Coordinates of C-alpha atoms in Angstrom, one line a residue:
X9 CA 12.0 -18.7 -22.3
X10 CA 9.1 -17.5 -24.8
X11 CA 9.9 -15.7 -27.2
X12 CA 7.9 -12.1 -28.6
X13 CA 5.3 -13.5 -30.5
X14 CA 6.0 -13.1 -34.6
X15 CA 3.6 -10.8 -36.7
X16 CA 3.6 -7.6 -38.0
X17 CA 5.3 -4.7 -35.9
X18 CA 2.4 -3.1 -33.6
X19 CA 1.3 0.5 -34.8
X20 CA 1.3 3.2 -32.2
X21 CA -2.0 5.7 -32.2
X22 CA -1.7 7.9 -35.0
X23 CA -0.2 11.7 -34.6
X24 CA -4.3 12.6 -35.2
X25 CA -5.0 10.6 -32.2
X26 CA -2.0 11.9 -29.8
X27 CA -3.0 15.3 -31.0
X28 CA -6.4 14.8 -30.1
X29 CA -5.2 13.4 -26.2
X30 CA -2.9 16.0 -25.9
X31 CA -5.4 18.9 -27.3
X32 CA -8.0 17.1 -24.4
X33 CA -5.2 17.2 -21.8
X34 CA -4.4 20.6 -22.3
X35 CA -8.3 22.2 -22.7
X36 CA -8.8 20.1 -19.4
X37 CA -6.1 21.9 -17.5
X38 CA -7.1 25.2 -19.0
X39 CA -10.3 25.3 -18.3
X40 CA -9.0 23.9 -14.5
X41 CA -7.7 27.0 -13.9
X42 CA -10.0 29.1 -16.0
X43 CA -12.3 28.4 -14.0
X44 CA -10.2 29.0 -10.6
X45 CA -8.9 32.4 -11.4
X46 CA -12.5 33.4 -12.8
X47 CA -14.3 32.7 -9.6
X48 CA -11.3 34.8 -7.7
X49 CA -11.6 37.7 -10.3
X50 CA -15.0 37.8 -9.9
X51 CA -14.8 38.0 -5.9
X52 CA -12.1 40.5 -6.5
X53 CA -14.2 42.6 -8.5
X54 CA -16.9 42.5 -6.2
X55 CA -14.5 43.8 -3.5
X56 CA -13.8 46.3 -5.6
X57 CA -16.7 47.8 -6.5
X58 CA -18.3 47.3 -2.9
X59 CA -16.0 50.1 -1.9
X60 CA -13.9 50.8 1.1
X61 CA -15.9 54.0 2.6
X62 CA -18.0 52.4 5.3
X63 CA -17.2 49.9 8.2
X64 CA -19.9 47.4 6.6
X65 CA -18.1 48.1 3.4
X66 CA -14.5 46.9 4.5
X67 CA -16.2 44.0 6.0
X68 CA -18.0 42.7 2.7
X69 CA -14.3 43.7 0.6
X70 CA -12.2 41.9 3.1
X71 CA -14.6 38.5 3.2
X72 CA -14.1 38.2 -0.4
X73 CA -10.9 38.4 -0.2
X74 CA -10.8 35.7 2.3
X75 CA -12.6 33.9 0.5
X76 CA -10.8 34.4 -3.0
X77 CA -7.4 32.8 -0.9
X78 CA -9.6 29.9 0.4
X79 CA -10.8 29.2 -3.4
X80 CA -7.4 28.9 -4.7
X81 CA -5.5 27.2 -1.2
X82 CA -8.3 24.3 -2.0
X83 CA -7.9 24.2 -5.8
X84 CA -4.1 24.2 -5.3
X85 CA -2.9 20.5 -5.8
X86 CA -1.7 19.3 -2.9
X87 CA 1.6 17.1 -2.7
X88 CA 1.4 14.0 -4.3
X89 CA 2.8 10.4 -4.0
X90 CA 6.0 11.5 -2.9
X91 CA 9.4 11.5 -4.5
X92 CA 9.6 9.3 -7.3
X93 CA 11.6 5.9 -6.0
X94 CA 15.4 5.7 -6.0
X95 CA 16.8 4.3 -9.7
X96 CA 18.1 0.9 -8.6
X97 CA 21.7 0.2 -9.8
X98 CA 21.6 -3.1 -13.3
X99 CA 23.6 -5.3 -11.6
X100 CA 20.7 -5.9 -8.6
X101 CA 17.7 -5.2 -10.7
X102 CA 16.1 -8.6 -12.1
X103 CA 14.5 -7.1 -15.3
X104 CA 17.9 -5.8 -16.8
X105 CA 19.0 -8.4 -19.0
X106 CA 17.2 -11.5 -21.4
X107 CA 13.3 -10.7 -20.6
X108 CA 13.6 -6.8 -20.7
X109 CA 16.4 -6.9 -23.9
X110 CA 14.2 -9.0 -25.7
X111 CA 11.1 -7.2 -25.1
X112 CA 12.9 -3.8 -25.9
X113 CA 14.1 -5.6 -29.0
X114 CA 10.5 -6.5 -29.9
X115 CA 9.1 -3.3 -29.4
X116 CA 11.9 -1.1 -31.1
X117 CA 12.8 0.4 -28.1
X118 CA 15.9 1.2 -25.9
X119 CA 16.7 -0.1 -22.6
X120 CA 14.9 1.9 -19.9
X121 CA 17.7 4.3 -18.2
X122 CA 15.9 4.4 -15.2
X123 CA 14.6 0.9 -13.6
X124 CA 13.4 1.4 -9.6
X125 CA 12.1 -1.0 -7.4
X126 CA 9.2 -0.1 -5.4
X127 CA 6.8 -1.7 -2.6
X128 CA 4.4 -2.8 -4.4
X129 CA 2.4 -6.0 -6.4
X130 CA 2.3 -3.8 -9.4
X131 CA 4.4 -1.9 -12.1
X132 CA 4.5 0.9 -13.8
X133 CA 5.9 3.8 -16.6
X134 CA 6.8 7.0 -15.5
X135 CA 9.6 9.8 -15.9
X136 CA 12.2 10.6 -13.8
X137 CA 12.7 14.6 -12.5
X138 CA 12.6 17.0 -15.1
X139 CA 12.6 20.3 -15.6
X140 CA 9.8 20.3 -17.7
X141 CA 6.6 18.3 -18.0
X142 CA 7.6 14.7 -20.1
X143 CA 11.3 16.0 -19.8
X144 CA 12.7 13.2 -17.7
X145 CA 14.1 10.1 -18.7
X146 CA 12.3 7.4 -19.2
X147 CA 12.1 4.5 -16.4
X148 CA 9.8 1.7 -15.6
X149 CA 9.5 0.6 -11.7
X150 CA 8.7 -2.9 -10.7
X151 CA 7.2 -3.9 -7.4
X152 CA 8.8 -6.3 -5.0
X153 CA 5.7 -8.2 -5.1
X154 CA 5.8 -9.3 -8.2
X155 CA 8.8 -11.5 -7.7
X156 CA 6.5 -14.5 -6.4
X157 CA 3.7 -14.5 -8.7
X158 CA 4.8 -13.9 -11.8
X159 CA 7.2 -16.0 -13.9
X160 CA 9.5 -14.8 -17.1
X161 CA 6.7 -14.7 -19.6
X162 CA 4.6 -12.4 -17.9
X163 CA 7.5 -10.7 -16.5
X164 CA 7.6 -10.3 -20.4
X165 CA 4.4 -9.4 -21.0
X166 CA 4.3 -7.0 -17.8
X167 CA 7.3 -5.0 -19.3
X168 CA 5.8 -4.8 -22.4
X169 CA 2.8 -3.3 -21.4
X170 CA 4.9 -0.2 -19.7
X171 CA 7.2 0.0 -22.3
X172 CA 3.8 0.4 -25.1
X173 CA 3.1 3.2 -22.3
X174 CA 6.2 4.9 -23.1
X175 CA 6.0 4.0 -27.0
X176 CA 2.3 5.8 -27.4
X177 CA 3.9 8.8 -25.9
X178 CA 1.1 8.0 -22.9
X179 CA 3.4 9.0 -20.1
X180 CA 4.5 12.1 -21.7
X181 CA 0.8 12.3 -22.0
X182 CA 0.0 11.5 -18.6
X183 CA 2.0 14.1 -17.1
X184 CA -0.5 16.3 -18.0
X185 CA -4.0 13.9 -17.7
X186 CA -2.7 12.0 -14.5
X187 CA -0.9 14.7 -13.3
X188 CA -4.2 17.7 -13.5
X189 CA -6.2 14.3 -12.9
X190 CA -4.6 13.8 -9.5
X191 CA -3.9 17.4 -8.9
X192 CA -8.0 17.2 -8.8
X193 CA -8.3 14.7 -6.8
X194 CA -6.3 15.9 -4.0
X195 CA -7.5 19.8 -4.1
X196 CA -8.7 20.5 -0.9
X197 CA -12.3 21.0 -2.0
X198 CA -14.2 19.1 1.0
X199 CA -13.6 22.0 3.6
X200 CA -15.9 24.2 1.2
X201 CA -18.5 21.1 1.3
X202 CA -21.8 23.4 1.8
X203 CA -20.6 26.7 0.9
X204 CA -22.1 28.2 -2.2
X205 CA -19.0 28.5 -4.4
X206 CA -18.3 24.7 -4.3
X207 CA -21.0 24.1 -6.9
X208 CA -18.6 25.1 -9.8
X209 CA -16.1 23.1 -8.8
X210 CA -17.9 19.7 -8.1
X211 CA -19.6 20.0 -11.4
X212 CA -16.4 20.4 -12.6
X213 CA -14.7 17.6 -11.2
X214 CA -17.1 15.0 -11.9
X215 CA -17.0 16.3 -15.9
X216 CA -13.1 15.9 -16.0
X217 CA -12.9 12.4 -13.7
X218 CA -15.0 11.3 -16.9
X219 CA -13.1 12.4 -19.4
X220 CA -9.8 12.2 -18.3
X221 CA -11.1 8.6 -17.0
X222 CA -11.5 7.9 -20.8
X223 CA -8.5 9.0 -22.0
X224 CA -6.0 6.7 -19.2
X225 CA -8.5 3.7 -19.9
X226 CA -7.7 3.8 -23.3
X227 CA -4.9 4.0 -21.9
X228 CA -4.4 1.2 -20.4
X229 CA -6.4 -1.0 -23.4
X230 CA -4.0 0.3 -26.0
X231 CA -0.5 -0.8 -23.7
X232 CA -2.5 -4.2 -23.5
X233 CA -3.1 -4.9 -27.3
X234 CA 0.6 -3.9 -27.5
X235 CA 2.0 -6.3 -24.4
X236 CA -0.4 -8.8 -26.8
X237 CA 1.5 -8.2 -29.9
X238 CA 4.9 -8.5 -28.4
X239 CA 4.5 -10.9 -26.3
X240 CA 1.4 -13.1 -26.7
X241 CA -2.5 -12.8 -25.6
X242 CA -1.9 -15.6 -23.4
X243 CA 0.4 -14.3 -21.2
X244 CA -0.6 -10.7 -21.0
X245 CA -3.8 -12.0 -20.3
X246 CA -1.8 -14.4 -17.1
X247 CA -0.2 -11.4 -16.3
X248 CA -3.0 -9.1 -15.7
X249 CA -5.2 -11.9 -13.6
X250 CA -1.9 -12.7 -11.1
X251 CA -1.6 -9.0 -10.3
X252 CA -5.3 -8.2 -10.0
X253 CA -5.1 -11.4 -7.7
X254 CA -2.3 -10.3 -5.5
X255 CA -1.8 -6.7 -5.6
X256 CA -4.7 -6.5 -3.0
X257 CA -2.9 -9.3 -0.9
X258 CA 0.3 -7.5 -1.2
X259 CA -1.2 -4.5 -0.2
X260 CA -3.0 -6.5 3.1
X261 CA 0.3 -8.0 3.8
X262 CA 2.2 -4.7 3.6
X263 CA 0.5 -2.6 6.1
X264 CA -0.6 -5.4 8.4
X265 CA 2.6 -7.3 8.9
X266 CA 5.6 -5.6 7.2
X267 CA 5.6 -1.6 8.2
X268 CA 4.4 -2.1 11.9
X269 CA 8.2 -4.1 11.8
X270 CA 9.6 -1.2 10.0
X271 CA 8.0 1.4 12.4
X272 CA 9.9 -1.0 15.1
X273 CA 12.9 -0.8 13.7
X274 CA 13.1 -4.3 12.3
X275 CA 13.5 -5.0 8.5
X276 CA 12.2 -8.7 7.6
X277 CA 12.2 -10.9 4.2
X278 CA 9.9 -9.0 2.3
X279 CA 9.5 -12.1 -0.2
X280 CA 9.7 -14.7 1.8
X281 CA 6.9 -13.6 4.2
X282 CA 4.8 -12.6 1.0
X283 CA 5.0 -16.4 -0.1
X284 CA 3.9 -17.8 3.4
X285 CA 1.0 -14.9 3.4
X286 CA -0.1 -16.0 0.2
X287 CA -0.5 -19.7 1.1
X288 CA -2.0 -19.1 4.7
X289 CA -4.5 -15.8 3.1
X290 CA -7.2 -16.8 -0.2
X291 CA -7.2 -14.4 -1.9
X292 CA -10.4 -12.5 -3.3
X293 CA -12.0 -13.7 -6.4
X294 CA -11.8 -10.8 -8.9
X295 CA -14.4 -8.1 -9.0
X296 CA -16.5 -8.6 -12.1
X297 CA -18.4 -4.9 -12.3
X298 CA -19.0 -2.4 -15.5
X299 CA -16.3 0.2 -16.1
X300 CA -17.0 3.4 -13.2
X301 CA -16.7 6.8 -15.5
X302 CA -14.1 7.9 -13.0
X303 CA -12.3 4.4 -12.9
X304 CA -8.5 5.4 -14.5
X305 CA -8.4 1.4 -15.7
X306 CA -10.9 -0.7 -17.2
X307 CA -11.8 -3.9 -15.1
X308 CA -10.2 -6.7 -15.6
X309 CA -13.2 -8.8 -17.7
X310 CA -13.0 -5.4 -19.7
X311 CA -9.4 -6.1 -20.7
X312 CA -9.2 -9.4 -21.0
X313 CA -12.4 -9.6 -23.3
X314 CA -10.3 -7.2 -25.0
X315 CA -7.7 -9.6 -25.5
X316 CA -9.9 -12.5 -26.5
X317 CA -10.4 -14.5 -23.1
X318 CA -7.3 -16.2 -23.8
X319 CA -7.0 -19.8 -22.0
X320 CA -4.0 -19.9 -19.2
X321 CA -0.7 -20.7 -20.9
X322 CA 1.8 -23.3 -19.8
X323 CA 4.2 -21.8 -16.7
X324 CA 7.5 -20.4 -17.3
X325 CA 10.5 -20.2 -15.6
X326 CA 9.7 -19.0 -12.2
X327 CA 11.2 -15.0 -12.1
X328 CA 12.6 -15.5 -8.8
X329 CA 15.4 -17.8 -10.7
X330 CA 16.5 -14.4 -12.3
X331 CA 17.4 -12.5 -9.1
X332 CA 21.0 -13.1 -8.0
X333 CA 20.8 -10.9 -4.8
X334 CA 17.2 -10.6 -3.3
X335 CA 18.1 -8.7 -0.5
X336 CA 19.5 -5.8 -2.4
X337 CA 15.9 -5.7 -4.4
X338 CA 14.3 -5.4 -1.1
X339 CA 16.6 -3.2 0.6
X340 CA 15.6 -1.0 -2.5
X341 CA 12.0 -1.2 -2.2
X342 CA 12.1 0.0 1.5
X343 CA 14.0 3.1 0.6
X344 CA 11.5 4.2 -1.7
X345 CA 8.8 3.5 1.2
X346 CA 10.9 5.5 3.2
X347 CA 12.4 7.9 1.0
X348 CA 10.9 11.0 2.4
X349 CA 12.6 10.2 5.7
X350 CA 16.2 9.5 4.8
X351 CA 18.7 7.1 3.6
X352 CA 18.1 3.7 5.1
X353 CA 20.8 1.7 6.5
X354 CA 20.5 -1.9 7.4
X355 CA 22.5 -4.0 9.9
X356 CA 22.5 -7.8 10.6
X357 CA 22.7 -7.2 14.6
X358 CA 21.9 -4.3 17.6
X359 CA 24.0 -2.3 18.8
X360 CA 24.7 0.8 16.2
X361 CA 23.2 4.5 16.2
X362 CA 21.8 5.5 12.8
X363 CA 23.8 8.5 11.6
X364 CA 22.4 12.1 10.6
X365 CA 19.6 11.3 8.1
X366 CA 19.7 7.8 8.2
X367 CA 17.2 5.5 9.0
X368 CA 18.6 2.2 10.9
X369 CA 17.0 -1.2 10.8
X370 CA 17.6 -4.2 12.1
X371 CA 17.4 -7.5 10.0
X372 CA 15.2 -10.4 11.5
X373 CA 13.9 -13.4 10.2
X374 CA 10.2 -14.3 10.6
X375 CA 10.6 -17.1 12.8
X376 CA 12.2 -14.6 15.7
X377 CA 9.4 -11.7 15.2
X378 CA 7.5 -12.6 17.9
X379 CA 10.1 -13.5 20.2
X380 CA 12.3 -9.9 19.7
X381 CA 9.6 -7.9 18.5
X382 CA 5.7 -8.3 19.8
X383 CA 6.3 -10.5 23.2
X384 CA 8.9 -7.0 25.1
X385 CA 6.1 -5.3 23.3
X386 CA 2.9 -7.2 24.8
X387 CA 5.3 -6.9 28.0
X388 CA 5.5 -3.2 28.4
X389 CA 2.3 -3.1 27.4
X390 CA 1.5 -5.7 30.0
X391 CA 3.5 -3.2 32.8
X392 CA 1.8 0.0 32.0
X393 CA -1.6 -1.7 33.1
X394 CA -0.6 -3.0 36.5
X395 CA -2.7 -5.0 38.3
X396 CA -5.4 -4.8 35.5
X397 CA -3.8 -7.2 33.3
X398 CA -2.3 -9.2 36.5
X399 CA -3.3 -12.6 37.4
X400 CA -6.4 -11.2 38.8
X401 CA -7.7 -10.1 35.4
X402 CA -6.1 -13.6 33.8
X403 CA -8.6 -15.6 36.2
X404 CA -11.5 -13.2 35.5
X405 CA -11.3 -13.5 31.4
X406 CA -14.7 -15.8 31.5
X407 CA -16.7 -13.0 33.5
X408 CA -15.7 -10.2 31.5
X409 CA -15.8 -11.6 27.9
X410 CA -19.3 -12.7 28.7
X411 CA -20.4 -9.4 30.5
X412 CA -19.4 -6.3 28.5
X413 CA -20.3 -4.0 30.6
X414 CA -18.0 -5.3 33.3
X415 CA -15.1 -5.8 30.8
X416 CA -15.2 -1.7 30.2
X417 CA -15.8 -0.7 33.5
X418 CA -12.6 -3.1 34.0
X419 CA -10.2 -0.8 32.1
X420 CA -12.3 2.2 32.3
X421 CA -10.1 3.9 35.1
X422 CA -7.6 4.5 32.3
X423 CA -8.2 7.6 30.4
X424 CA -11.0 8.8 28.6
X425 CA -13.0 6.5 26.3
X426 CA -12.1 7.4 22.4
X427 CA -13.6 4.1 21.0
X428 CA -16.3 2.9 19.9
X429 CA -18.3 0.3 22.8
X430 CA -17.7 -2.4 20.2
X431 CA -14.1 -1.3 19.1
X432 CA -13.5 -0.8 23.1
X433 CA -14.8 -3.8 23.6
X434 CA -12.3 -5.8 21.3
X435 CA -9.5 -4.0 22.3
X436 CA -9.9 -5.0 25.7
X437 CA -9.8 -8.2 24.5
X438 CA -6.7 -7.9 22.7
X439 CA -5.4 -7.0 26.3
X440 CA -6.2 -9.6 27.7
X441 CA -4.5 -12.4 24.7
X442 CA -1.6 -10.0 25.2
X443 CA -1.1 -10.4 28.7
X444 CA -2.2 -14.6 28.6
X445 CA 0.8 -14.5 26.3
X446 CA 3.3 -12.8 28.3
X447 CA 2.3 -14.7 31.2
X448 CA 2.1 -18.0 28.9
X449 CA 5.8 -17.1 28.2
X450 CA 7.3 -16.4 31.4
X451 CA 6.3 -20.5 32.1
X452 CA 8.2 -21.9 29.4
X453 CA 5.7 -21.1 26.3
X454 CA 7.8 -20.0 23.2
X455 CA 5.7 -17.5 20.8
X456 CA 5.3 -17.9 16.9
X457 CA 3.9 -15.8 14.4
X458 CA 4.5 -15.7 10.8
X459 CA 2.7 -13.3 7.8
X460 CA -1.0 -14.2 8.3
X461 CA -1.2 -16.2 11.2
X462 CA -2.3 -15.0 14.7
X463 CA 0.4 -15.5 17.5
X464 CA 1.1 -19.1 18.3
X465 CA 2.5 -19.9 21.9
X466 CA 4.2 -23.7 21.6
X467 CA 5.4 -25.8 24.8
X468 CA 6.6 -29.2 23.7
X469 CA 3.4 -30.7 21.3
X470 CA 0.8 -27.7 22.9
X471 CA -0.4 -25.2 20.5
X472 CA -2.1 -22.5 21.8
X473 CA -3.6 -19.1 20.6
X474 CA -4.2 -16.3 22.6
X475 CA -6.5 -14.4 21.5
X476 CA -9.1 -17.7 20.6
X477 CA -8.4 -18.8 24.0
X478 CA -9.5 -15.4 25.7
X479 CA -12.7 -15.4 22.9
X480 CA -13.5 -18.9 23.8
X481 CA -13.0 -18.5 27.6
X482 CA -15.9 -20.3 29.8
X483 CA -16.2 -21.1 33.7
X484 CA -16.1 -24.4 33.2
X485 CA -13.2 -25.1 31.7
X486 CA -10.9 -21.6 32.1
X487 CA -9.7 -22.5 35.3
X488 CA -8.5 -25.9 34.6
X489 CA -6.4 -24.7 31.1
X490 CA -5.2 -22.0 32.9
X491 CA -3.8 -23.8 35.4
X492 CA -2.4 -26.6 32.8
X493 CA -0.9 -23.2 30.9
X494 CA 0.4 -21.2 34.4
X495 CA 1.7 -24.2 36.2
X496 CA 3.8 -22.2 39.2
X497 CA 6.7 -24.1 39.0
X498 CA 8.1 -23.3 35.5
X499 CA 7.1 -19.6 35.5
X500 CA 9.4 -17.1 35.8
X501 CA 8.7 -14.9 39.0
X502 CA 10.4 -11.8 37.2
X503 CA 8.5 -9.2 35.1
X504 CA 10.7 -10.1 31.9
X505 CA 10.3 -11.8 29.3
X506 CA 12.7 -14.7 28.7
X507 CA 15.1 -13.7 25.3

């Protein structure tokens, strides 16, 4: 454990400062909507005055009108995030205890009320509902993917950086700057792209991306000089590398190999496939650019030149010692993912209906995805082709990988060509690794696949890959391996896949 570094008690911005961000915040949403409703009073009083005593007339009145109700349906802010993530009960969350009670203690501050875990490589400060803007309580959320990369001093210094958030009154703040900044963001103002009344509202936008940007940097620079003074430099500055590292990999991992299971109906280790991603998947060196006006957080050689350039500290205690029950954490992260659908229910076998509102998944570990999810699903895919992923198009995988113009006349009898001649052409040849595989596995080939490695089939000590094989496929030697792979007397002559 490291304990909040000694010094002098960090000083929040002054009330002249918070008066001055709140006094921005506000003139930025007032002139927002200033300058809404005075585009749609002017329209309105054009329709006025046009008159309503000639044909021509009415026309003229009634397009500004329309065009008044298009002005405000695309300023309108549409729906944002979603609803904010479930609170997640002390006894399963991991930051409840030594490292958040001693950073609380540090900075003068309670416990959090609200503590959430999310899907993410990433925290952050927020308020819960309320009626009013800043009126909710207080909560920090921490993302699932933190678990692995971080250990208890930059768990530390993480916590400390939300909680300075809530200490400089920035997320009380925020709820106006984020908020209108967001709002903004998401206005529908591309379907006016062209039209003359966009002109206002794009010079607009681009004036209050770069102030508000301003405001959230400083943000973000203040929470970091007070994670600093809690904590240490060191490990704020550890912190913010390890999730600038990650958060990106989390992010790849997520939607490549975690919700196409969870669209399937299959829930999987989130953490444990996050480790094996991260040792299979190099991550991307960090972006070293100047600040973007818009940009709502400096870069990362911003902050941690702010810090000093600290040198890497000594490793902690790794944080995935703190968690005594893992799979509550993730059970809570995937129902804030799936909040907006229901209330998720998990069993450890098949066989159950989910109830009214609930959304049922199945546990599986990684080493059975491919087996009970992606080989019945190559296989119906398989069936729904016929004879054009049959053995016929197995033998022929040298000819059309070298001619593209026969591989999409190949599967052009099937529907009308929506891709791309290059993304067609790659699909088609994801086809054909799909059906190599189900064929590969109705001879004795067992499939693998774990997070960030392509489908494996394994007979005894041979390894092979689909999808290289197809890519690699030649005349010469195809018809030997795929003999050696198909050998008639071990397949199965049935359609199915072995369990």
């Amino acid at each position: 454990m490291v304990r909040p570094a000694a010094g002098p008690e960090p000083t929040p911005p002054s009330a002249a400062a918070l008066g001055r961000r709140a006094a921005l915040a506000l003139a930025l949403f007032v002139a927002w909507w200033g300058l809404v409703v005075g585009v749609v009073l002017a329209l309105g009083a054009v329709a006025w005055f046009v008159g309503w005593d000639s044909a021509p007339a009415v026309g003229g009145a009634v397009a500004c009108v329309v065009v008044a109700a298009g002005v405000l349906s695309r300023a309108w802010p549409s729906a944002g995030r979603g609803p904010a993530p479930p609170p997640q009960p002390p006894a399963a969350a991991p930051a409840r205890g030594a490292p958040l009670a001693a950073v609380c203690r540090g900075s003068g501050r309670h416990l959090p009320p609200i503590l959430a875990v999310v899907p993410e490589a990433n925290a952050y400060a927020g308020r819960g509902p309320g009626r009013l803007a800043g009126a909710g309580r207080e909560m920090i959320a921490l993302g699932i993917g933190i678990l692995p990369i971080l250990d208890v001093p930059t768990l530390r210094a993480v916590l400390a950086h939300e909680l300075g958030h809530h200490r400089a009154g920035a997320v009380t703040l925020g709820r106006w700057v984020h908020g209108a900044r967001a709002g903004l963001l998401r206005a529908r103002l591309r379907s006016s792209e062209g039209h003359v009344l966009a002109g206002p509202f794009r010079w607009y936008a681009r004036l209050f991306l770069q102030l508000s940007g301003s405001v959230s940097r400083q943000h973000e620079l203040d929470a970091d000089a007070f994670a600093a003074s809690t904590v240490s430099p060191a490990y704020t500055a550890e912190a913010l590398r390890r999730v600038s590292e990650n958060a990106p990999l989390w992010e790849a991992y997520w939607r490549a190999e975690v919700v196409p299971l969870l669209d399937a109906g299959f829930f999987p280790p989130l953490v444990e496939g996050f480790e094996h991603y991260r040792r299979v998947v190099a991550p991307s060196p960090p972006e070293r650019r100047a600040a973007n006006p818009h940009d709502s957080h400096p870069p990362l050689v911003e902050r941690l030149a702010a810090l000093g350039n600290p040198s890497p500290p000594s490793p902690g205690e790794p944080l995935l010692s703190l968690v005594g029950d893992l799979r509550a954490l993730e059970d809570a992260a995937v129902q804030a993912a799936i909040s907006g659908r229901g209330t998720l229910r998990v069993v450890d076998a098949p066989g159950r209906r989910p109830g009214p509102g609930e959304v049922l998944l199945e546990r599986v570990r990684w080493e059975d995805v491919a087996r009970r999810v992606w080989l019945p699903r190559y296989a119906a895919e398989v069936a729904t082709w016929g004879s054009r992923l049959g053995p016929d198009a197995l033998h022929a995988v040298p000819r059309l990988r070298a001619d593209p113009g026969e591989l999409s006349a190949w599967f052009a009898a099937r529907g009308p060509r929506v891709l791309s001649p290059l993304a067609a052409q790659r699909r088609h040849m994801d086809l054909l690794a799909r059906a190599l595989a189900v064929a590969m596995a109705r001879c004795g080939w067992a499939a693998e696949s774990m997070p960030g490695v392509p489908l494996t089939m394994v007979r005894g000590g041979a390894r092979v890959d689909p999808s290289a094989a197809v890519l690699a496929a030649d005349d010469a030697t195809w018809p030997a391996q795929l003999e050696a792979w198909l050998t008639p007397q071990n397949c199965t002559p049935t359609d199915s896949v072995p369990p």
